[in-house]
Structure formats: structure tokens, C-alpha cells
Amino acid sequence: MGTVHARSLEPLPANGPDFGALGEEAEFVEVEPEAKQEILENKDVVVQHVHFDGLGRTKDDIIICEIGDVFKAKNLIEVMRKSHEAREKLLRLGIFRQVDVLIDTCQGDDALPNGLDVTFEVTELRRLTGSYNTMVGNNEGSMVLGLKLPNLLGRAEKVTFQFSYGTKETSYGLSFFKPQPGNFERNFSVNLYKVTGQFPWSSLRETDRGVSAEYSFPIWKTSHTVKWEGVWRELGCLSRTASFAVRKESGHSLKSSLSHAMVIDSRNSSILPRRGALLKVNQELAGYTGGDVSFIKEDFELQLNKQLVFDSVFSTSLWGGVLVPIGDKPSSIADRFYLGGPTSVRGFSMHSVGPQSEGDYLGGEAYWAGGLHLYTPLPFRPGQGGFGELFRTHFFLNAGNLCNLNYGEGPKAHIRKLAECIRWSYGAGIVLRLGNIARLELNYCVPMGVQKGDRDEFQMWFLLEGRSVLCT
Amino acid sequence: MGYRTPPGALSPRAALPQAGARSGRDAGPRAPPTEPGARRRKCSPAAVRRAGSSWPAGGHLARLAAAPAPWCAAPGGPRRPELGLGAAGEHAEGRAERAPRACAQPPCLWWRKPSSRRSQAFLQMCNLPIKVVCRANAEYMSPSGKVPFIHVGNQVVSELGPIVQFVKAKGHSLSDGLDEVQKAEMKAYMELVNNMLLTAELYLQWCDEATVGEITHARYGSPYPWPLNHILAYQKQWEVKRKMKAIGWGNKTLDQVLEDVDQCCQALSQRLGTQPYFFNKQPTELDALVFGHLYTILTTQLTNDELSEKVKNYSNLLAFCRRIEQHYFEDRGKGSSSIRSS
């Protein structure tokens, strides 16, 4: 919580009978237990001044917005709580390395008898911070260099630059972020990037050079993001044996799209949540602001978690999406959806479900996927209370389907197509939670409903939150 | 495969409206010539019509326009090669292999025409039915980054040299009747044409500022939206200039290039003499190659006509081109439409 120092309120008129006792306990960090609490709450105080020590390039107006509530506190407990909240808000801005709060009685000529001064002692981040990592994975090693300029112009603007130099591909990204002063949830950012990716399941190599501008704002409990993105995409074959269907997609295209995303997240954690729900809805319209790719794309994700007896959690999730090309041109392989792999339908190779040509998976224009999961503590609870809490046993049932839309048949026919030949799988495994950012899964999975052309895998998988490392 | 060639599409005049009409629809993403992916060029109708041309000799051929490379596809199986002119040779119906199919080529971009024309001429001299398909990203589709390429069954073969080898491996060859000395001579002349004429064409398209500004940039970028059209055109220009520097043409002036072309044409003219083809009665790969280049030079409109003037100085080359064009493209186009439209 930080350090809160409270000193004796000697200049106050000795109304309360326990005033002297409070003075002796001035050095303690924590608030006294119940016996003293009512006394503190009864004391009306007024916050007269709020001081900031250690400000350099940060401008005043954004600070004032964050600490405005402190002035509204009516008693000491509220002062401490509001100061704590202000401290959290200041840290959230991402411009201070450390924030300490000091609450003191007011001194000076204009001091009221019950006046308090709150002082925030802050340490600003340096103007330029850098990082250097090496990364190994996906048959490629790369060196990642990051540069960050926090609080560039004094109002919590941030510029980050990341450069990744790999054995196969090189990518970089530059991004500028600016929150609205006083309202951190409303923010604006501009990104410039070049990203290359290799997709061996489609024998495709894609290079994206793009610029995007996005604006996020909250409405009630939801968070919305509106984004414009312009991408120059270059597709090529990964090998000489790529199928002709993939060869036909090679070349350059320009996509200029507007998208809107809405997220409601009431889960207590994004990795192994115990309760709460998540709903993400995303729509994208391409083609009306330039470019030569034209489509409308919708996709959603829904997740519900419920805690059961014996510390188990039951979780269901559902994803779906549809891509409708506008005009005569068919959809591009870079825009379509893919299904399969440890993040969607376990038991099938990465993105290896659905329409394919000579072994190369082409993706589909409509898909759905769902899962039922049951997380329980490890049997016999080894390491309970400590390391064992990071592990969970995991039982799952995944299903999904992917197809192309050939309009002219009507939506009923598409729904029917998506409902037949469902791919599904079931299995069990162990999940390890890595901090709050990743999870490691080791699963034994039985794929069912495998259709001609799908590639299923009857193997163990290590899944690392979005990246998968195959372990046979 | 779904590519269609209207009957008579291989005749340049007939190809003009169809190819133009189709180009708007079939314009897929373009592939950069430099990438080893496949590339196609979209043909824009406007560019097609702009490229008028005129045969110097014979007014009736005056309207040969720079036809965009029509879709190349060969339905049906390859027949036995019929060397010679329209002789009814045996038809190899028994052959199990499928015919060469999509030979994608950039249509209206005239520097691409030589590559399509010579392959087309070669395949037609071999009497192999082909279907020609135009795509904007043909360059990127090709495995080597160069057009044209043929798609036969599961295989994709690009550039004239490998196409010749491929066709030879399937049993068709135009130079079987030549002895070793003649074959060596043919190879030498083919190298000469490749080094001289091909490079001169590239130079004129990309290194001559007048041509670049007026014609090349607009045509190269026409299938793409802004700003991609400018970016890709500049990128291609930079690559070609770099290649020119690497082979020593970076510092040549236009006059020197024209001089080289003249010398090349002189050598070809001397070799041709009064014969119908370079190796007497039968066309060979060299004939297809020379025809492709000269036809393009003669039929494409540029900011200045000096290049085509140089070629026009040699009347036997002109007659040669006309003869091949008449025999293999016009007559075939009329006569064998039933074979092609499949």
C-alpha cells in the first residue's frame, strides 16, 4: 500500500479524550485496529494542501486530475484511502517509478486546526529506457531490442520502439500512446509496424507493413476500441511445393479497414480465472477507405467461469466468426479464419482443419469453436498452499467447425454446413500457471470427428498461452 | 482449371477487347517481380488501348496492338511435335500427361510481352495447345519471379529456358533436327539475344526517364490502389537499375544502348539472310525467341520510336516476324478454336 505516515494532531483542540494516545503511536505504518478506528473516523479533517515532490518534466494538469479526489476526504480514514487510490492512479500512468504518500498536519499561517497536508513523493522514470532480449522458438532465433520513452512531453505520452532481428525474419514496430489527462481509460495510440510471419500449415509467408490509429474509451462497464488500419500485405509461397491455390494468392494487396471492438471482462484473472465472464465482440469493415480488399468481418468470444465445490472451476467458452467479401473478388487467404491447435480445438494440428488443397490449409470464411473445461486441484493436493497451488488438473471437451461461404445457398445452408461434420476432441491434462501472463499445459487428447484432409495429432502438447511448442 | 480463352484470343487483334475486359475482373494482387513468389500483372484496358502499333510493311497489319498477354493455359494433352508448318503429324492422344496450362503473363506491360510472345511462339511451334491466362500477380506466382510460367498438372515452370527443357523432357523439341554444331550456334545466338535485346528492353523501360515517367510507372502500378502503385513502381525501378549497374549497363546512355541493339539486329539479320527461319526450313527455339523480342519492340508504343526504327532497318527481320505472326498466330487462331476453348 505504500507508506503512510501519520503524526500527532497536536494543534487540534483537545476535543477527543484519546488524543494523547494517538500521538504516541505516530510511527506505526498500519492503521490501528478497531479500538482506535472509530476515533479516527469521528475526526473531521480537511485536506488543505497536496504537495508533490520530485516532479520534473511532468506537467501539472495531469497530476491534478489524478489526485482531485483526495481533497474530498472528510476524515482520516478517507484521506488514507483516497491517497492510496490516487497513488494507484499515478502509478497506472506509467510515468513514475515510485510513489510515496506522506500525510501530515498542516503547518503555516493559514493552517486550520484540523487541516492536513498530503505529500506525494515521486520518482520519475528516466527519459529513455531500453531492453534487450533473445528469443528462441518456432525454429527461429531472434534478437529483440526495445526502446521506451515514457512521459515524452510531460502528459504521460509514451513512445515505444521494438526491433526484432531473427534468423529468418525481421520485424519492427513503433508506437505512440497518449491518454486523456484525468481519464486514463480514454486513450489514443498510433502504431507503425512491419511484421513477417511464416505459416507452414498453409505454405505461406506473409509480410505486413502497416500503420494503425486507435482510440479506446470506456462506456459504463465495457471498453471499446475504434481503430483504423492500413496494411500493405505481401504474400508469398514458403516453398516450391506450395499448392497452386496458395500460389494464386501470392502478391501484394492493400487493406484499409475500420474496426470496432468491445470487451467486457469481469473475470478475476485472465489466466485460470475462477469466476466472472468475458465477452469480446469485434467487427471490421475493409475497403471503403481505400485499398483493394473489401470485406466485412465479425467475430466474438465468450467465456463463462463458475466456481464449484472442492475448489474446482467449470469454464465454458465459445468463439465464432464470419467473413463476408464485398464485391466480386474472393476473400484473401490472409483474412480468413483458421481452426485447430491447442488454443481452439485441441487434438488437431495448428490451423489444420477445414478446406485445404494439396496439404495446404486455406482457411475458411465462417467458423465456430467451443469448449467445456473443468479445472480441479491436483489429486491428493501435493504442495498445498505453496507450489502445488500453481497446478491444476484439466478435463476438457473441444468442438468446432470451419467452412467457406458460397453465397447463393442462403444462410440456412451455411448453418447446416457448419453443424454437420463437427470436429471434436476430449482429453485431460495438467495446467501450470506462470504468473499472470501465461499458462503451460500438458494434455493427453483424443481427436474425434476428423474429416478428410484434417490433420489430427494424437500427442502431448505443451501450450504456452497462444504459442504452442509441440512435444511428442 | 477455370481459365477460359475465347476462340481466337491468341490473335493479338482479337485478344484486345477480351483481355481488356477480363483484366478488370481478374486483377488479383500483383506480385513484385523481385520476389520469388508468383507474380501477375493486371492488364488495364486503358493501357491496352494506348499501346497502338504499326507494322511498317503492309498496311493491313497496322492495327497490331500491344496485346496483353492473354491467359495461358493448355487444356488437353500435348500432341506430338509437328515441326514444320501445319503438317498433320501424328497426334499423341495416348499420352497420359496433361497439357501445359496457366501461362500467366502480364498483359499490357510491353516489356513483358517478349517473354510471353516467345514462349507462346515456342509452344505453338511445338504444336502444343496452350491456354493463356492473364493475372496481375503473375510475377509473384512464378517460382523464380519471372514471367511467363506454365502450369502443367502439378508443376510450375517459369522462363523460356526451363520451359524448353521441360517440354523437351516430355518429348517435344524443335531442335532435334540440328547437329551439334548448329545447336551450339543456336545457343550462342540465343545468348546474344538474351544479353542484348532483353537488357535493352529493360533499360528502355526503366532507365530512360522519359519512358519511365510517361508510360512505365503508370502501367506497372495500374492494378494497385494508391499508394501501392507508386511504391511498387519505384521499388521495381530501383531493382532494375541495380541490376543494370551490376551488369555494367548503369552508365550507358540511350544512344549506346541503341547502338548495341543495332549491332545485335545486324548479326541476326546476317544469320537469317534470305532463309525463312534461322536454321533453314524449320523453326527452332531461336526463332521463337527472336520473334518474341522483335515483335514486342515493333508493336509497343514508347515515347520515342528509335528502337523500333533500328529494327525496321532490317527488312528480312521484319519479313521474318510477319511470317511467324501470320502463320502461327493468325492462322492458328482462326483454325483451331475448337481445340483451345476448353
Short mmCIF file of C-alpha atoms in Angstrom, two decimals, chain B residues 13-174:
data_model
loop_
_atom_site.label_atom_id
_atom_site.label_comp_id
_atom_site.label_asym_id
_atom_site.label_seq_id
_atom_site.Cartn_x
_atom_site.Cartn_y
_atom_site.Cartn_z
CA ARG B 13 -6.18 -8.14 -82.53
CA ALA B 14 -8.87 -10.42 -81.25
CA ALA B 15 -7.33 -10.57 -77.87
CA LEU B 16 -7.55 -6.88 -77.39
CA PRO B 17 -11.14 -6.43 -76.27
CA GLN B 18 -11.41 -9.69 -74.35
CA ALA B 19 -8.23 -9.33 -72.50
CA GLY B 20 -9.07 -5.79 -71.71
CA ALA B 21 -12.47 -6.75 -70.42
CA ARG B 22 -11.20 -9.57 -68.36
CA SER B 23 -8.37 -7.72 -66.84
CA GLY B 24 -10.61 -5.60 -64.72
CA ARG B 25 -12.16 -8.66 -63.18
CA ASP B 26 -9.23 -10.90 -62.83
CA ALA B 27 -6.93 -8.40 -61.36
CA GLY B 28 -5.61 -10.24 -58.41
CA PRO B 29 -2.92 -8.96 -56.15
CA ARG B 30 0.21 -8.23 -58.03
CA ALA B 31 3.37 -9.90 -57.16
CA PRO B 32 6.56 -7.95 -57.15
CA PRO B 33 8.87 -9.13 -59.82
CA THR B 34 11.67 -9.44 -57.40
CA GLU B 35 10.01 -11.83 -55.06
CA PRO B 36 10.39 -15.48 -55.73
CA GLY B 37 6.67 -15.78 -55.37
CA ALA B 38 4.41 -15.74 -58.32
CA ARG B 39 3.55 -12.51 -59.99
CA ARG B 40 0.89 -11.47 -62.27
CA ARG B 41 0.17 -8.29 -63.93
CA LYS B 42 -3.20 -6.98 -64.31
CA CYS B 43 -3.98 -5.68 -67.67
CA SER B 44 -5.74 -2.42 -67.58
CA PRO B 45 -7.94 -1.77 -70.53
CA ALA B 46 -6.75 1.78 -70.79
CA ALA B 47 -3.16 0.77 -71.11
CA VAL B 48 -4.03 -1.82 -73.67
CA ARG B 49 -5.73 0.59 -75.94
CA ARG B 50 -3.00 3.13 -75.58
CA ALA B 51 -0.41 0.80 -76.95
CA GLY B 52 -1.12 1.05 -80.59
CA SER B 53 1.40 -0.18 -83.03
CA SER B 54 2.00 -0.38 -86.64
CA TRP B 55 3.75 -2.84 -88.78
CA PRO B 56 5.95 -0.98 -91.12
CA ALA B 57 5.30 -3.22 -94.02
CA GLY B 58 1.80 -3.94 -95.18
CA GLY B 59 -0.95 -1.66 -94.10
CA HIS B 60 -3.29 -4.45 -93.20
CA LEU B 61 -1.18 -5.31 -90.22
CA ALA B 62 -1.17 -1.81 -88.97
CA ARG B 63 -3.52 -2.42 -86.11
CA LEU B 64 -1.49 -4.98 -84.29
CA ALA B 65 -1.72 -3.62 -80.83
CA ALA B 66 0.36 -4.49 -77.89
CA ALA B 67 -1.96 -7.17 -76.85
CA PRO B 68 -1.84 -8.05 -73.25
CA ALA B 69 -0.55 -11.45 -72.63
CA PRO B 70 -3.70 -13.44 -72.73
CA TRP B 71 -4.27 -16.17 -70.24
CA CYS B 72 -2.02 -19.04 -70.96
CA ALA B 73 -3.42 -22.39 -70.30
CA ALA B 74 -3.22 -25.50 -72.28
CA PRO B 75 -6.11 -27.78 -71.92
CA GLY B 76 -5.88 -31.18 -73.38
CA GLY B 77 -2.82 -33.28 -73.74
CA PRO B 78 0.24 -32.38 -75.68
CA ARG B 79 0.40 -33.76 -79.13
CA ARG B 80 3.47 -34.93 -80.87
CA PRO B 81 5.54 -32.06 -82.03
CA GLU B 82 4.87 -31.14 -85.57
CA LEU B 83 7.91 -29.44 -86.75
CA GLY B 84 7.13 -27.84 -89.94
CA LEU B 85 4.30 -25.74 -90.90
CA GLY B 86 0.94 -27.13 -90.22
CA ALA B 87 1.85 -30.63 -91.32
CA ALA B 88 -0.60 -33.04 -89.90
CA GLY B 89 1.67 -35.10 -87.76
CA GLU B 90 0.62 -37.91 -85.53
CA HIS B 91 -1.47 -36.98 -82.63
CA ALA B 92 -0.29 -38.41 -79.42
CA GLU B 93 -3.66 -38.98 -77.90
CA GLY B 94 -2.28 -41.78 -75.94
CA ARG B 95 -0.10 -39.60 -73.86
CA ALA B 96 -1.16 -39.58 -70.29
CA GLU B 97 0.32 -36.31 -69.29
CA ARG B 98 -1.77 -33.25 -69.09
CA ALA B 99 -1.13 -30.27 -71.22
CA PRO B 100 0.59 -27.15 -70.07
CA ARG B 101 -1.88 -24.88 -68.53
CA ALA B 102 -1.83 -21.48 -66.99
CA CYS B 103 0.91 -19.49 -68.54
CA ALA B 104 0.41 -16.30 -66.73
CA GLN B 105 1.89 -13.18 -68.08
CA PRO B 106 1.49 -9.53 -67.59
CA PRO B 107 -0.60 -8.33 -70.43
CA CYS B 108 -0.36 -4.75 -71.27
CA LEU B 109 3.05 -4.10 -69.92
CA TRP B 110 5.02 -4.23 -73.01
CA TRP B 111 8.30 -5.31 -71.57
CA ARG B 112 6.61 -8.45 -70.52
CA LYS B 113 5.37 -9.21 -73.94
CA PRO B 114 8.62 -10.57 -75.27
CA SER B 115 8.67 -13.15 -72.59
CA SER B 116 5.15 -14.22 -73.29
CA ARG B 117 5.44 -14.00 -77.02
CA ARG B 118 8.50 -16.11 -77.28
CA SER B 119 7.16 -18.82 -75.02
CA GLN B 120 3.87 -18.72 -76.78
CA ALA B 121 5.56 -18.88 -80.13
CA PHE B 122 7.70 -21.75 -78.99
CA LEU B 123 4.81 -23.74 -77.63
CA GLN B 124 2.81 -23.15 -80.74
CA MET B 125 5.69 -24.15 -82.93
CA CYS B 126 5.74 -27.36 -80.96
CA ASN B 127 2.05 -27.63 -81.70
CA LEU B 128 1.17 -27.82 -78.07
CA PRO B 129 -2.21 -26.44 -77.26
CA ILE B 130 -2.00 -23.79 -74.62
CA LYS B 131 -4.36 -21.51 -72.88
CA VAL B 132 -3.09 -18.12 -71.98
CA VAL B 133 -4.19 -16.56 -68.73
CA CYS B 134 -3.61 -13.03 -67.60
CA ARG B 135 -3.18 -12.24 -63.96
CA ALA B 136 -1.94 -9.13 -62.29
CA ASN B 137 0.19 -11.03 -59.83
CA ALA B 138 1.76 -13.39 -62.34
CA GLU B 139 5.24 -12.28 -61.39
CA TYR B 140 4.66 -13.21 -57.80
CA MET B 141 3.08 -16.51 -58.59
CA SER B 142 6.08 -17.63 -60.57
CA PRO B 143 8.57 -19.67 -58.56
CA SER B 144 11.50 -17.74 -59.95
CA GLY B 145 9.85 -14.38 -60.00
CA LYS B 146 9.87 -14.15 -63.76
CA VAL B 147 7.07 -14.47 -66.21
CA PRO B 148 5.82 -16.27 -68.10
CA PHE B 149 5.34 -19.57 -66.47
CA ILE B 150 3.38 -22.62 -67.37
CA HIS B 151 1.31 -24.71 -65.07
CA VAL B 152 1.17 -28.32 -66.10
CA GLY B 153 -0.60 -30.69 -63.79
CA ASN B 154 1.22 -30.20 -60.53
CA GLN B 155 4.25 -28.50 -61.93
CA VAL B 156 5.01 -24.88 -62.42
CA VAL B 157 7.84 -23.98 -64.77
CA SER B 158 8.90 -20.43 -65.43
CA GLU B 159 11.01 -18.68 -68.06
CA LEU B 160 11.67 -19.79 -71.58
CA GLY B 161 14.83 -21.78 -70.89
CA PRO B 162 13.31 -24.08 -68.30
CA ILE B 163 10.11 -24.31 -70.31
CA VAL B 164 12.10 -25.54 -73.28
CA GLN B 165 13.85 -28.07 -71.08
CA PHE B 166 10.58 -29.19 -69.58
CA VAL B 167 8.91 -29.61 -72.92
CA LYS B 168 11.96 -31.45 -74.20
CA ALA B 169 11.77 -33.82 -71.26
CA LYS B 170 8.21 -34.55 -72.26
CA GLY B 171 9.38 -35.45 -75.71
CA HIS B 172 8.80 -32.31 -77.75
CA SER B 173 11.68 -30.42 -79.17
CA LEU B 174 12.18 -28.12 -82.08
#
